[in-house]
Short mmCIF file of C-alpha atoms and ligand atoms in Angstrom, two decimals:
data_model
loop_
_atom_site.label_atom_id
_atom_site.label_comp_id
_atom_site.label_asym_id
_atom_site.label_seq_id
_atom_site.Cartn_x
_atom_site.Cartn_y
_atom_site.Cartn_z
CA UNK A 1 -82.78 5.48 9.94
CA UNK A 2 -79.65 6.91 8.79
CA UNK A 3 -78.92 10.20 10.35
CA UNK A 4 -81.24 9.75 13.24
CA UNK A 5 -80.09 10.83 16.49
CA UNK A 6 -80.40 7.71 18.38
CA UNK A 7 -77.87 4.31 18.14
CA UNK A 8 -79.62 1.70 16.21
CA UNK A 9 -78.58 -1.25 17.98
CA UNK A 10 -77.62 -2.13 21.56
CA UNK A 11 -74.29 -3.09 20.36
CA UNK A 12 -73.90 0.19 19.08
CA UNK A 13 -74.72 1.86 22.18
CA UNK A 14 -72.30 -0.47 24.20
CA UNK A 15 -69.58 0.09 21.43
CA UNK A 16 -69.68 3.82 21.34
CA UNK A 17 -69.67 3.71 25.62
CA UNK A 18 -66.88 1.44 25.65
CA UNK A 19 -65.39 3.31 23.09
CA UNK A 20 -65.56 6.58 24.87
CA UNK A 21 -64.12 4.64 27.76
CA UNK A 22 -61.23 2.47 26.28
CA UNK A 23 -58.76 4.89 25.26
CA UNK A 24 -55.28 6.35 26.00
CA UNK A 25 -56.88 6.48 29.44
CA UNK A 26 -56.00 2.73 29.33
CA UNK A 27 -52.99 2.56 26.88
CA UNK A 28 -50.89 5.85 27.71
CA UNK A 29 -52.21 6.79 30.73
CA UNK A 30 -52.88 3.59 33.26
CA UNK A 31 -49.29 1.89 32.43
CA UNK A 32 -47.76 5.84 32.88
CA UNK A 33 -50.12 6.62 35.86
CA UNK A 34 -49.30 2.60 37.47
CA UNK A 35 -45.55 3.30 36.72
CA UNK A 36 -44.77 6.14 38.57
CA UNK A 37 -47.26 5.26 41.12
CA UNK A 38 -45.28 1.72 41.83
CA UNK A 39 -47.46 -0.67 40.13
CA UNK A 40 -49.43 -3.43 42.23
CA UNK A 41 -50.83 -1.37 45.14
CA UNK A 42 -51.63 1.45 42.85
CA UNK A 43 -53.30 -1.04 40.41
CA UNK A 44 -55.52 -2.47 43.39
CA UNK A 45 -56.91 0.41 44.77
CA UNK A 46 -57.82 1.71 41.31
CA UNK A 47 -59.31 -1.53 40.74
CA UNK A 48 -61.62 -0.97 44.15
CA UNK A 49 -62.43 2.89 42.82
CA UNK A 50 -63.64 1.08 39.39
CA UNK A 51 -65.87 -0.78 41.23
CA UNK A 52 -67.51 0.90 43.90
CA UNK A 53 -67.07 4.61 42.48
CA UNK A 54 -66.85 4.87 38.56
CA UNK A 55 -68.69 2.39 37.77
CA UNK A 56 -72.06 3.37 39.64
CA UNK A 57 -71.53 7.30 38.49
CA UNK A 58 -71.40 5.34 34.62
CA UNK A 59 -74.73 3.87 35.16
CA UNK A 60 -75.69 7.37 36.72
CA UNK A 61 -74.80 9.02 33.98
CA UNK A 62 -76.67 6.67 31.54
CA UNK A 63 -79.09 6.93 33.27
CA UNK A 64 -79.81 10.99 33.81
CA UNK A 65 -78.52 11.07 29.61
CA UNK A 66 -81.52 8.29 28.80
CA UNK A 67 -84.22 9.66 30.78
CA UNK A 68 -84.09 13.09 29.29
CA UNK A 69 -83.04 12.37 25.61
CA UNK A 70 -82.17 15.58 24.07
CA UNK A 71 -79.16 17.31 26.03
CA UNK A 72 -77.70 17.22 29.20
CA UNK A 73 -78.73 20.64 31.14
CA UNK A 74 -82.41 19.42 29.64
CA UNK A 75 -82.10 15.97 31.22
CA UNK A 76 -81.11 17.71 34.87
CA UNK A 77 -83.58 20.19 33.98
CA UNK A 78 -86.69 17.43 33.60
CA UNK A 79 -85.55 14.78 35.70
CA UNK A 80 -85.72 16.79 39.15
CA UNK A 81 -89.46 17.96 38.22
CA UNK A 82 -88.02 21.50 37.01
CA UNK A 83 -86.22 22.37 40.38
CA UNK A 84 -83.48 25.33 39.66
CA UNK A 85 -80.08 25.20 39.49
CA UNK A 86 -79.56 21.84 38.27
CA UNK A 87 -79.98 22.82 34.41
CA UNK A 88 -76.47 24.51 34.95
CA UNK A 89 -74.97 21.17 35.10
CA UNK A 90 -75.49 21.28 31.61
CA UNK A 91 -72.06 23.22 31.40
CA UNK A 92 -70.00 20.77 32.83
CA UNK A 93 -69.52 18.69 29.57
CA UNK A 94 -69.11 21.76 27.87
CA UNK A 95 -66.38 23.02 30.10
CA UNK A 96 -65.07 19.47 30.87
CA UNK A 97 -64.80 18.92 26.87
CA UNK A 98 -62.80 21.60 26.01
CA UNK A 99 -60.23 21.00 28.25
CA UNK A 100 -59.83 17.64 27.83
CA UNK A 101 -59.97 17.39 24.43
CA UNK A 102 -57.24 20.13 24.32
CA UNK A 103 -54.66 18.02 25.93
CA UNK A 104 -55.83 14.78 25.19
CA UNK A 105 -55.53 15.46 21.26
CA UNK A 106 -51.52 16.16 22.06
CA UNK A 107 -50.99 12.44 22.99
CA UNK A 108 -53.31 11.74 19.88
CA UNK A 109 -51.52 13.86 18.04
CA UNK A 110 -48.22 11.64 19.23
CA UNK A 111 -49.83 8.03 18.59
CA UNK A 112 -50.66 9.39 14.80
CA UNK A 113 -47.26 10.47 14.30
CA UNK A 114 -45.89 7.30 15.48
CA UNK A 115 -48.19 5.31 13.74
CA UNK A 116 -47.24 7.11 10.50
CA UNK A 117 -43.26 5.90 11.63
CA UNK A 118 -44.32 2.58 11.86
CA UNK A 119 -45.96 2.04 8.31
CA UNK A 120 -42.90 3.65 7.00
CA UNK A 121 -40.61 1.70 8.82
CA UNK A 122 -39.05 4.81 10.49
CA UNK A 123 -38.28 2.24 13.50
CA UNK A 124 -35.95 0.26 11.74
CA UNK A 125 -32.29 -0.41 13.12
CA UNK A 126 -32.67 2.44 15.48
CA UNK A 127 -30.91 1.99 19.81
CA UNK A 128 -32.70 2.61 22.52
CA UNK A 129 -30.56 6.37 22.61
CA UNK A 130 -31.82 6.99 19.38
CA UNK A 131 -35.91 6.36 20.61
CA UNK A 132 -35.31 8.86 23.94
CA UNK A 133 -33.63 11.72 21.43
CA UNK A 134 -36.31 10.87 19.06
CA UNK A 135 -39.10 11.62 21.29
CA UNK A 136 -37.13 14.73 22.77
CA UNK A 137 -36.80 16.16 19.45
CA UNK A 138 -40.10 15.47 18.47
CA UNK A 139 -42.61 16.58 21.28
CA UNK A 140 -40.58 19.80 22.21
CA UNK A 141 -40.76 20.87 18.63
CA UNK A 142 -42.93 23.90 18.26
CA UNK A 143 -44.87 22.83 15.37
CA UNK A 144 -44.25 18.92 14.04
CA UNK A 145 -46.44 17.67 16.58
CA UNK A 146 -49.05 20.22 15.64
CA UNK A 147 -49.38 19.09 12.29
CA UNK A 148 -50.06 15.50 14.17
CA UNK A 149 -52.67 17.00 16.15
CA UNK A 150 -54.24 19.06 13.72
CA UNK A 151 -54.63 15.52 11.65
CA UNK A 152 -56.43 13.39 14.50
CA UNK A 153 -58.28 16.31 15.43
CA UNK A 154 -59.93 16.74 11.83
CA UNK A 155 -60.48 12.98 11.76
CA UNK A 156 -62.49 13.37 14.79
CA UNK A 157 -64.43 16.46 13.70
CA UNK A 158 -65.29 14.74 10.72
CA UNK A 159 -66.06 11.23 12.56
CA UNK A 160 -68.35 13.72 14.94
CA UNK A 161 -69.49 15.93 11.50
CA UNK A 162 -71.30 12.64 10.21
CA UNK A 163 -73.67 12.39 13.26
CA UNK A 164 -74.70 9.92 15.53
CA UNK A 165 -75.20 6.79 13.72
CA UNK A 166 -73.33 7.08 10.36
CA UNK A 167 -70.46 8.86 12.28
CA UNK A 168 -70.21 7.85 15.98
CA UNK A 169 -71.33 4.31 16.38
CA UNK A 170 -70.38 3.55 12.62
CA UNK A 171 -67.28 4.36 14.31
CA UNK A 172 -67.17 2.30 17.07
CA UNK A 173 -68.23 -0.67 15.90
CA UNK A 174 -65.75 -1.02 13.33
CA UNK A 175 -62.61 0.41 15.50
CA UNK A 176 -63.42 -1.63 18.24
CA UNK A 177 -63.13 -5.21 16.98
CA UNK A 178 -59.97 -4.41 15.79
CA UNK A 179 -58.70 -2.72 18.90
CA UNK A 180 -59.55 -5.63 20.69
CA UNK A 181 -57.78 -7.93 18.07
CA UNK A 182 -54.59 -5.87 18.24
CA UNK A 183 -54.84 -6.24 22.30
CA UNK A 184 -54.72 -9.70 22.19
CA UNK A 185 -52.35 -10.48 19.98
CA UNK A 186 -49.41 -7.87 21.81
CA UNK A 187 -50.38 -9.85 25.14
CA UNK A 188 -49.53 -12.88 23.79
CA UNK A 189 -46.13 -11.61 22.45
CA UNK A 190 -45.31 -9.91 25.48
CA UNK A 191 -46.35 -12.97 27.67
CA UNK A 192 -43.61 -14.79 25.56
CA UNK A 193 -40.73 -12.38 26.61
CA UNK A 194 -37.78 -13.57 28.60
CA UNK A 195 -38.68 -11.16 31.80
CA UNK A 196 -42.07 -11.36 31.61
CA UNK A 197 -42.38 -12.51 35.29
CA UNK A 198 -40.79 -9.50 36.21
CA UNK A 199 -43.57 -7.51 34.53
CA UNK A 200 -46.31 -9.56 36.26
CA UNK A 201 -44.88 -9.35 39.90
CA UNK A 202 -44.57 -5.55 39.25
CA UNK A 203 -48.28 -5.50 37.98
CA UNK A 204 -49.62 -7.66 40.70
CA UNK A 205 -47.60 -7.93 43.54
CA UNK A 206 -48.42 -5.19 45.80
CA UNK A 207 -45.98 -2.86 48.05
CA UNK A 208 -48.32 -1.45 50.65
CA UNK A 209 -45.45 0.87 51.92
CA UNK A 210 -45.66 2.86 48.46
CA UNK A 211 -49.20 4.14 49.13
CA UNK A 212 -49.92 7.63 50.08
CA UNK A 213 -51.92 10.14 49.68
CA UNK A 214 -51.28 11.24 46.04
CA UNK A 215 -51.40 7.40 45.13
CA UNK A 216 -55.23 7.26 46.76
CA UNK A 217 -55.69 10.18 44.64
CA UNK A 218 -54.41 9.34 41.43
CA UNK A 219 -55.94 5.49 41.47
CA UNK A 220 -59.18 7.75 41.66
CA UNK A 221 -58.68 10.41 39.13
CA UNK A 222 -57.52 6.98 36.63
CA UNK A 223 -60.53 5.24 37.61
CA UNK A 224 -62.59 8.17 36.41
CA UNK A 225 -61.09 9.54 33.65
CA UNK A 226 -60.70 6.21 32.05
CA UNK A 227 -64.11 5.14 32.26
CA UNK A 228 -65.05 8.72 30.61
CA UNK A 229 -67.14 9.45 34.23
CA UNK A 230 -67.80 12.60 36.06
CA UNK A 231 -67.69 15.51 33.02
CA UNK A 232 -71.16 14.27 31.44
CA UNK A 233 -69.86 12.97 28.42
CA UNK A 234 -71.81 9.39 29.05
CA UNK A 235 -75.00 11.83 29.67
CA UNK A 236 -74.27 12.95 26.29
CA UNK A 237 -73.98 9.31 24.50
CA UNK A 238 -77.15 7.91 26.77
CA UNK A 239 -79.12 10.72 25.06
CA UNK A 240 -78.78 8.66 22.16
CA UNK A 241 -79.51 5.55 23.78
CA UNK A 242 -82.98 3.51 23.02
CA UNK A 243 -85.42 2.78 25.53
CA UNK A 244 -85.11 -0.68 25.86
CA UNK A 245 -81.34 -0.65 26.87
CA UNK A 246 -80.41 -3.01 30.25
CA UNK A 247 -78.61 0.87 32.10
CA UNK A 248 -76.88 -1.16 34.56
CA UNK A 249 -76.60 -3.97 32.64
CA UNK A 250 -74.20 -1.93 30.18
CA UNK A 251 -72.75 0.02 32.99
CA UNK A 252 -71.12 -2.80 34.02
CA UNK A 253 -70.09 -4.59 30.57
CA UNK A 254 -68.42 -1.45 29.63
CA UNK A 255 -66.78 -1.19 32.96
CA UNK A 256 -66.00 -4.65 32.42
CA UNK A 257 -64.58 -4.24 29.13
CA UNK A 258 -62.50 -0.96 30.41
CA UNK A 259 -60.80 -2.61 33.12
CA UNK A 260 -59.69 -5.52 31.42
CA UNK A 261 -58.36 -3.77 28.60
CA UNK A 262 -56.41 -1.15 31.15
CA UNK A 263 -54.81 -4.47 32.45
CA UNK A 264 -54.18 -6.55 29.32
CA UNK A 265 -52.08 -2.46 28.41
CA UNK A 266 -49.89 -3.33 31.07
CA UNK A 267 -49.58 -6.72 30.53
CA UNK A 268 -48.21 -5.59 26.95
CA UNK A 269 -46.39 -2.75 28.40
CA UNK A 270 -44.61 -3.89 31.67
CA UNK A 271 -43.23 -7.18 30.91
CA UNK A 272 -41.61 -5.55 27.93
CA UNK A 273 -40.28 -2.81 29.58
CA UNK A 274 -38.39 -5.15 32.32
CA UNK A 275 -37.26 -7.38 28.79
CA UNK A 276 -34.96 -5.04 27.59
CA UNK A 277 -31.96 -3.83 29.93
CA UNK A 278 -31.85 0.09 30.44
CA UNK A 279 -35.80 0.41 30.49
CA UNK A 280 -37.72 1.32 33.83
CA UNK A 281 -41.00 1.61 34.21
CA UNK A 282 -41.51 4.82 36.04
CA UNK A 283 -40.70 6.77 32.53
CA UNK A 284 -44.06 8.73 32.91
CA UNK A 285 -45.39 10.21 29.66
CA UNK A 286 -42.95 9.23 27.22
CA UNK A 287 -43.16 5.09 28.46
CA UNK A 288 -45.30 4.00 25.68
CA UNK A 289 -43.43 6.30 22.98
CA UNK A 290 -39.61 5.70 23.70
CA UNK A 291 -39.77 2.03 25.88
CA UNK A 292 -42.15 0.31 23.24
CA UNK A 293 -41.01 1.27 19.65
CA UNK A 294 -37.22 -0.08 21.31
CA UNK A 295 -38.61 -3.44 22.71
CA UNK A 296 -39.80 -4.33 19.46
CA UNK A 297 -36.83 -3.39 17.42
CA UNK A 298 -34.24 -4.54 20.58
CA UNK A 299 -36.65 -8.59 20.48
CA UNK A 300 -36.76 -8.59 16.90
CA UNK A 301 -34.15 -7.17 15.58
CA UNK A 302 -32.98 -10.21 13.86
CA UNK A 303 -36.88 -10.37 12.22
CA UNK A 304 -37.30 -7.13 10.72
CA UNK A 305 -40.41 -8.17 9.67
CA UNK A 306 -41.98 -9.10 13.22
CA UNK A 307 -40.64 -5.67 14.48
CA UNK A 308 -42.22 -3.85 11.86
CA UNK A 309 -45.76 -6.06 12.45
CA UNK A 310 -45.73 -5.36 16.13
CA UNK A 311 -44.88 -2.10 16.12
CA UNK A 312 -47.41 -1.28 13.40
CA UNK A 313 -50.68 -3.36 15.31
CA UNK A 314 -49.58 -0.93 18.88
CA UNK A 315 -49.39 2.31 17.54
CA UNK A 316 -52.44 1.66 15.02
CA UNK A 317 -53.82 0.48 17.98
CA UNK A 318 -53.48 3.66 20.14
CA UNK A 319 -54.78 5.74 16.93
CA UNK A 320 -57.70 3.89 16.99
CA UNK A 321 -58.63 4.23 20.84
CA UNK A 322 -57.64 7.70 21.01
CA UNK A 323 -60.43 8.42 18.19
CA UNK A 324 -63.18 6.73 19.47
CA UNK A 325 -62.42 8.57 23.01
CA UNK A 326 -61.89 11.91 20.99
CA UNK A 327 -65.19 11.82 19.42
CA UNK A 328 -66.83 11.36 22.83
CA UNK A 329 -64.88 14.56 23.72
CA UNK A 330 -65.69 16.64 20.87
CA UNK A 331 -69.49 15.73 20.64
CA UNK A 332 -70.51 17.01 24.31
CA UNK A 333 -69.01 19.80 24.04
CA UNK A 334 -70.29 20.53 19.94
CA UNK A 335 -73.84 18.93 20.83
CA UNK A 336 -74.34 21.90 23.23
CA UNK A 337 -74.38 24.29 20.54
CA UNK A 338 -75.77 22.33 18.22
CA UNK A 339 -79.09 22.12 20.46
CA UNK A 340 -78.51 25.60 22.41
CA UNK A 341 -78.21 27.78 19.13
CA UNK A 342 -79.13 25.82 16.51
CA UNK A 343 -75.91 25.88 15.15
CA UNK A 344 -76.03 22.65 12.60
CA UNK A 345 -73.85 19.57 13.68
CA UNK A 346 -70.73 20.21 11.45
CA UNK A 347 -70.39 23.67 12.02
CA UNK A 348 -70.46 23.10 15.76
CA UNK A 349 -68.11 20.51 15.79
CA UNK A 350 -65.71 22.84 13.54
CA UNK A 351 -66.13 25.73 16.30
CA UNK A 352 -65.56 23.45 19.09
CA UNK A 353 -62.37 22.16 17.14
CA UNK A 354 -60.83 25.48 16.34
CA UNK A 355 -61.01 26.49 19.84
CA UNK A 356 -59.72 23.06 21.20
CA UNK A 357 -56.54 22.98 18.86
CA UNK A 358 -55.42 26.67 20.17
CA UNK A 359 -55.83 25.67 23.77
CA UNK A 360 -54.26 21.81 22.29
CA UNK A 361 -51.22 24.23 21.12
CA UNK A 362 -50.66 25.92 24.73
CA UNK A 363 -50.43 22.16 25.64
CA UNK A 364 -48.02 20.97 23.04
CA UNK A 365 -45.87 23.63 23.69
CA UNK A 366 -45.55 22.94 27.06
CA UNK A 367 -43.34 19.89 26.46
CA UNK A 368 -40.83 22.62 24.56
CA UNK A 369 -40.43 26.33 24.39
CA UNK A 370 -43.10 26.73 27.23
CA UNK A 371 -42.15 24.30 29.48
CA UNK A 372 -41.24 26.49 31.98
CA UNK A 373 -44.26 28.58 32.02
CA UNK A 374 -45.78 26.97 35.21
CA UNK A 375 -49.38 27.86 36.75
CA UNK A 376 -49.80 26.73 40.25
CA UNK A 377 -46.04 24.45 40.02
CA UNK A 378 -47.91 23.14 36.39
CA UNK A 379 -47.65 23.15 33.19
CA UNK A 380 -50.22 23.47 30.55
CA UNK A 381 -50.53 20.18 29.68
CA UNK A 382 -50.05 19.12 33.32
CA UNK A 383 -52.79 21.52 34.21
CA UNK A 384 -55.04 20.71 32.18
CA UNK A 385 -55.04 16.63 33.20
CA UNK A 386 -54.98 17.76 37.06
CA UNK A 387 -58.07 19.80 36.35
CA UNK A 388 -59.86 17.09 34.20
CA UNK A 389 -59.05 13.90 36.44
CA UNK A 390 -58.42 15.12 39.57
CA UNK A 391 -61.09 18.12 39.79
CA UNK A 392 -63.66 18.28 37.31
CA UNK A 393 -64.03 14.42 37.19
CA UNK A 394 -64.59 13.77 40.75
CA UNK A 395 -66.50 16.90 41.90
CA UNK A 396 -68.80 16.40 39.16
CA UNK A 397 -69.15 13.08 39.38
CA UNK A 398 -69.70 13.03 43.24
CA UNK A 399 -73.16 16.06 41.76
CA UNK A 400 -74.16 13.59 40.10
CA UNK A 401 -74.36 11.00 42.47
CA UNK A 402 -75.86 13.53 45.24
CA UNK A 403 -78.56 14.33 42.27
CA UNK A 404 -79.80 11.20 41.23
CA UNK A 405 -79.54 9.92 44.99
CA UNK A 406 -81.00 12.49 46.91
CA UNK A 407 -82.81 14.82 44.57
CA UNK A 408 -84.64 13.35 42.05
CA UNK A 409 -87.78 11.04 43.17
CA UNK A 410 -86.82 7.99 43.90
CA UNK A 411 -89.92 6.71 41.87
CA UNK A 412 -88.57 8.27 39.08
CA UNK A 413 -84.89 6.48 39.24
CA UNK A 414 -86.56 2.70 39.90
CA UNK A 415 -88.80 3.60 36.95
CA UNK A 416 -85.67 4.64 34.45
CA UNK A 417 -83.36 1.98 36.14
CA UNK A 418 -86.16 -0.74 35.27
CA UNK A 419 -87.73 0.12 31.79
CA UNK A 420 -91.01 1.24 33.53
CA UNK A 421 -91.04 -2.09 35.85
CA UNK A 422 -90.49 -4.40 32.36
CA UNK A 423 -86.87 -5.35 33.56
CA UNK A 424 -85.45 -6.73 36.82
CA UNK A 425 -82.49 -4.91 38.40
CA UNK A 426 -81.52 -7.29 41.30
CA UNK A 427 -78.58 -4.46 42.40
CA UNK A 428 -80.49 -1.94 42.43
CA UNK A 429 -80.50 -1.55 46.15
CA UNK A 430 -76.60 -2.25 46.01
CA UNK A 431 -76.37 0.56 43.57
CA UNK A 432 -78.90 3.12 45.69
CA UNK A 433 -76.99 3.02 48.52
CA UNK A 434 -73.47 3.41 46.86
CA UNK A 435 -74.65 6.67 44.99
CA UNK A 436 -76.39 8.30 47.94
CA UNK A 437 -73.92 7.58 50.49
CA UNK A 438 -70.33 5.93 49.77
CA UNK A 439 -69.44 7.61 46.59
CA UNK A 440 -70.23 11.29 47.62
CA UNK A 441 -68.57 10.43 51.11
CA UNK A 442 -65.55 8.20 49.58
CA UNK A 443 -64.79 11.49 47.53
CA UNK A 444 -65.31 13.67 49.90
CA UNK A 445 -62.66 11.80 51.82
CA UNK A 446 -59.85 11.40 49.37
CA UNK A 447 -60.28 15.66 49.32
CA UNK A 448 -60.51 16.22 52.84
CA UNK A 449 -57.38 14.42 52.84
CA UNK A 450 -55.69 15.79 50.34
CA UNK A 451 -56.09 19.01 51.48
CA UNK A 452 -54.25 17.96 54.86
CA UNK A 453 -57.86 18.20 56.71
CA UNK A 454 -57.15 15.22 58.28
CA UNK A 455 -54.37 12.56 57.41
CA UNK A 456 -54.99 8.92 57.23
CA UNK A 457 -52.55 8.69 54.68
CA UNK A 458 -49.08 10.93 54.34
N1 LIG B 1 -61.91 7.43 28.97
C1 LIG B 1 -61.09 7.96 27.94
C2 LIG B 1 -59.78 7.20 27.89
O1 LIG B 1 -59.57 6.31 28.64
C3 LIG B 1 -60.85 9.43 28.13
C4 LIG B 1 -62.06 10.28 28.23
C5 LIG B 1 -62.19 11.14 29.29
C6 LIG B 1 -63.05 10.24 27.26
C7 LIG B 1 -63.31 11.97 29.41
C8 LIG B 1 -64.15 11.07 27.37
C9 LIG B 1 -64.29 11.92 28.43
O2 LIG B 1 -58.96 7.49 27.09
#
């Protein structure tokens, strides 16, 4: 069946989902996003927004992708019975992947650099100055990260190039294993550290006080972005999905899987951080690039050898989940004009490539010679994220949710949600009610608020 455009197994359709989902989202982002946001309270709330919000707009997702099989604006298009306007929803992974791949390749772009220092035991002997002018040097340079980010983003065009099963879930279900190997084995070693307890009570002891408005928001935008949710790009995998797959069944094991992974990153990340004097963990973007590489070489300094292993299994590791996320990216957006025009597979996923690394340069350059050019108090990197998680994400999401809920017949939805009436789906009440009426309203909320509407937070 090689070639086909369907996954062959189950596993393979979980694998490629959770492989959308794990990704920097979880590695870069969540420690970055939890540090600057104060940790526990931050971490709770986004835990409550994985629940009740992301994860029902995953299995909504899944679900519009497998009922209509072919491409997203199609499966709007069918599943209301024809009814206009929907079909144009159809853009928004199209949109949505451009810009996310654009920025999200920069990071990529970093981990494969850094991952290329570790083999070569670039890390070796070097003080915690050395790692911040490092990274300085590095990501303001106009074109060495480029090079990076042209690398991971061939890699991905490639991975997307090969199609569905030899390429995607081929993919996955070899990167994933290992990903979760690596995970495990950097918990353990952090665990170990002398300040881990520090790390913990900043991870799960929450400071109610800290939460405001912009922390609601940005537990949300997390949530979303790092299960993949809201820009169609699980439509665009569920498309490939077989009939017989359990939708909310996998909705929630890839949640699952997601979550824990975000935590076990900052059960790597933050008890290291508070191991090594000087280190804080509100760093932001640079946490996992300048606190990391030191706390392996400042803990084993007198075992090369262990520095070098552990440095090498956490950037490899962050290589590995920022490919199977940036293959997600790339094939929504490519697939459209694959189907649309009939352009064939590669040649889509070149176009969409070419036009992502320009827009990926705009962002690279904004931690350098552009940093100053600002659009609405952002950068282009900056902008780009705000518009993807905090925008795009839930607006889109929130259509989704008002589509599948209140649109589309509900006979329609208990048929796809139950194989046809061959499988039970004990919350499927649970999950009717959530995408009809609290998601839409819990996002319309966090807006209204953020716009200063109303203020139940400051
Ligand atoms: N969920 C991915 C991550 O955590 C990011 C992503 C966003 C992937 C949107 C696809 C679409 O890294």
């Amino acid at each position: 069946m090689a070639g086909k455009n369907f996954f062959a197994s189950k596993a393979g359709a979980i694998l490629a989902a959770a492989g959308s989902a794990v990704g920097l989202g979880n590695v870069w982002r969540f420690p970055t996003e939890a540090g600057t946001n104060g940790g526990a309270a931050f971490i709770l709330i986004y835990v409550l927004f994985m629940l009740f919000l992301a994860t029902p707009i995953m299995v909504t997702e899944f679900t519009i992708g497998r009922y209509g099989g072919s491409d997203v604006s199609d499966s709007f298009h069918k599943m209301c019975g024809g009814k206009r306007g929907w079909k144009w929803m159809g853009l928004v992974p199209v949109v949505g992947g451009f810009l996310v791949l654009s920025y999200y390749v920069v990071v990529a772009g970093w981990t494969l650099y850094y991952a290329y220092e570790a083999v070569t035991g670039g890390f070796m002997h070097k003080s915690a100055d050395d790692f911040s002018a490092d990274f300085a040097a590095f990501s303001s340079d106009p074109v060495q990260p480029l090079i990076w980010v042209a690398l991971i983003m061939a890699m991905t065009c490639g991975i997307v190039a090969l199609g569905v099963q030899n390429g995607i879930e081929k993919a996955s279900k070899i990167m994933m294993p290992m990903l979760f190997v690596a995970i495990i084995v950097l918990v353990v070693n952090s665990l170990s550290l002398p300040n881990a307890a520090l790390g913990l009570k900043f991870l799960f002891q929450p400071d109610f006080s800290k939460v405001t408005s912009s922390v609601v928001l940005s537990a949300m935008g997390q949530a979303l972005f790092s299960l993949s949710v809201g820009l169609g790009c699980l439509c665009t995998y569920a498309c490939y999905f077989r009939k017989d797959v359990n939708l909310m069944n996998d909705g929630l094991r890839v949640a699952g899987i997601d979550t824990t992974v975000a935590l076990m990153s900052g059960l790597i990340i933050f008890p290291a951080v508070y191991s090594v004097p000087g280190l804080q963990p509100d760093a932001g973007p640079s946490l996992v690039f300048i606190t990391l590489p030191n706390v392996f070489q400042q803990l084993f300094g007198d075992v090369p050898f262990l520095a070098y292993i552990f440095s090498l299994a956490f950037y490899l590791l962050l290589v590995m989940a920022a490919l199977t996320s940036s293959i997600s990216m790339l094939e929504m957006a490519a697939v459209y004009f694959h189907k649309k025009f009939g352009i064939s597979r590669p040649w889509a996923a070149v176009m969409v490539s070419a036009v992502c690394m320009v827009m990926a340069t705009f962002c690279s350059l904004a931690f350098g010679a552009w940093k100053d050019v600002l659009i609405f108090g952002m950068n282009f990197f900056d902008l780009f994220d705000f518009l993807v998680a905090k925008f795009i994400m839930p607006i889109g999401g929130m259509l989704m949710c008002i589509f599948l809920g209140w649109v589309v017949d509900e006979k329609v939805l208990r048929a796809e949600m139950t194989n046809n009436g061959t499988i039970k789906s004990p919350l499927y009440p649970v999950y009717r009610f959530i995408i009809r009426y609290l998601a839409p309203l819990c996002i319309m909320l966090v807006f209204a608020n953020e716009l200063g509407m109303f203020s139940f937070l400051k």
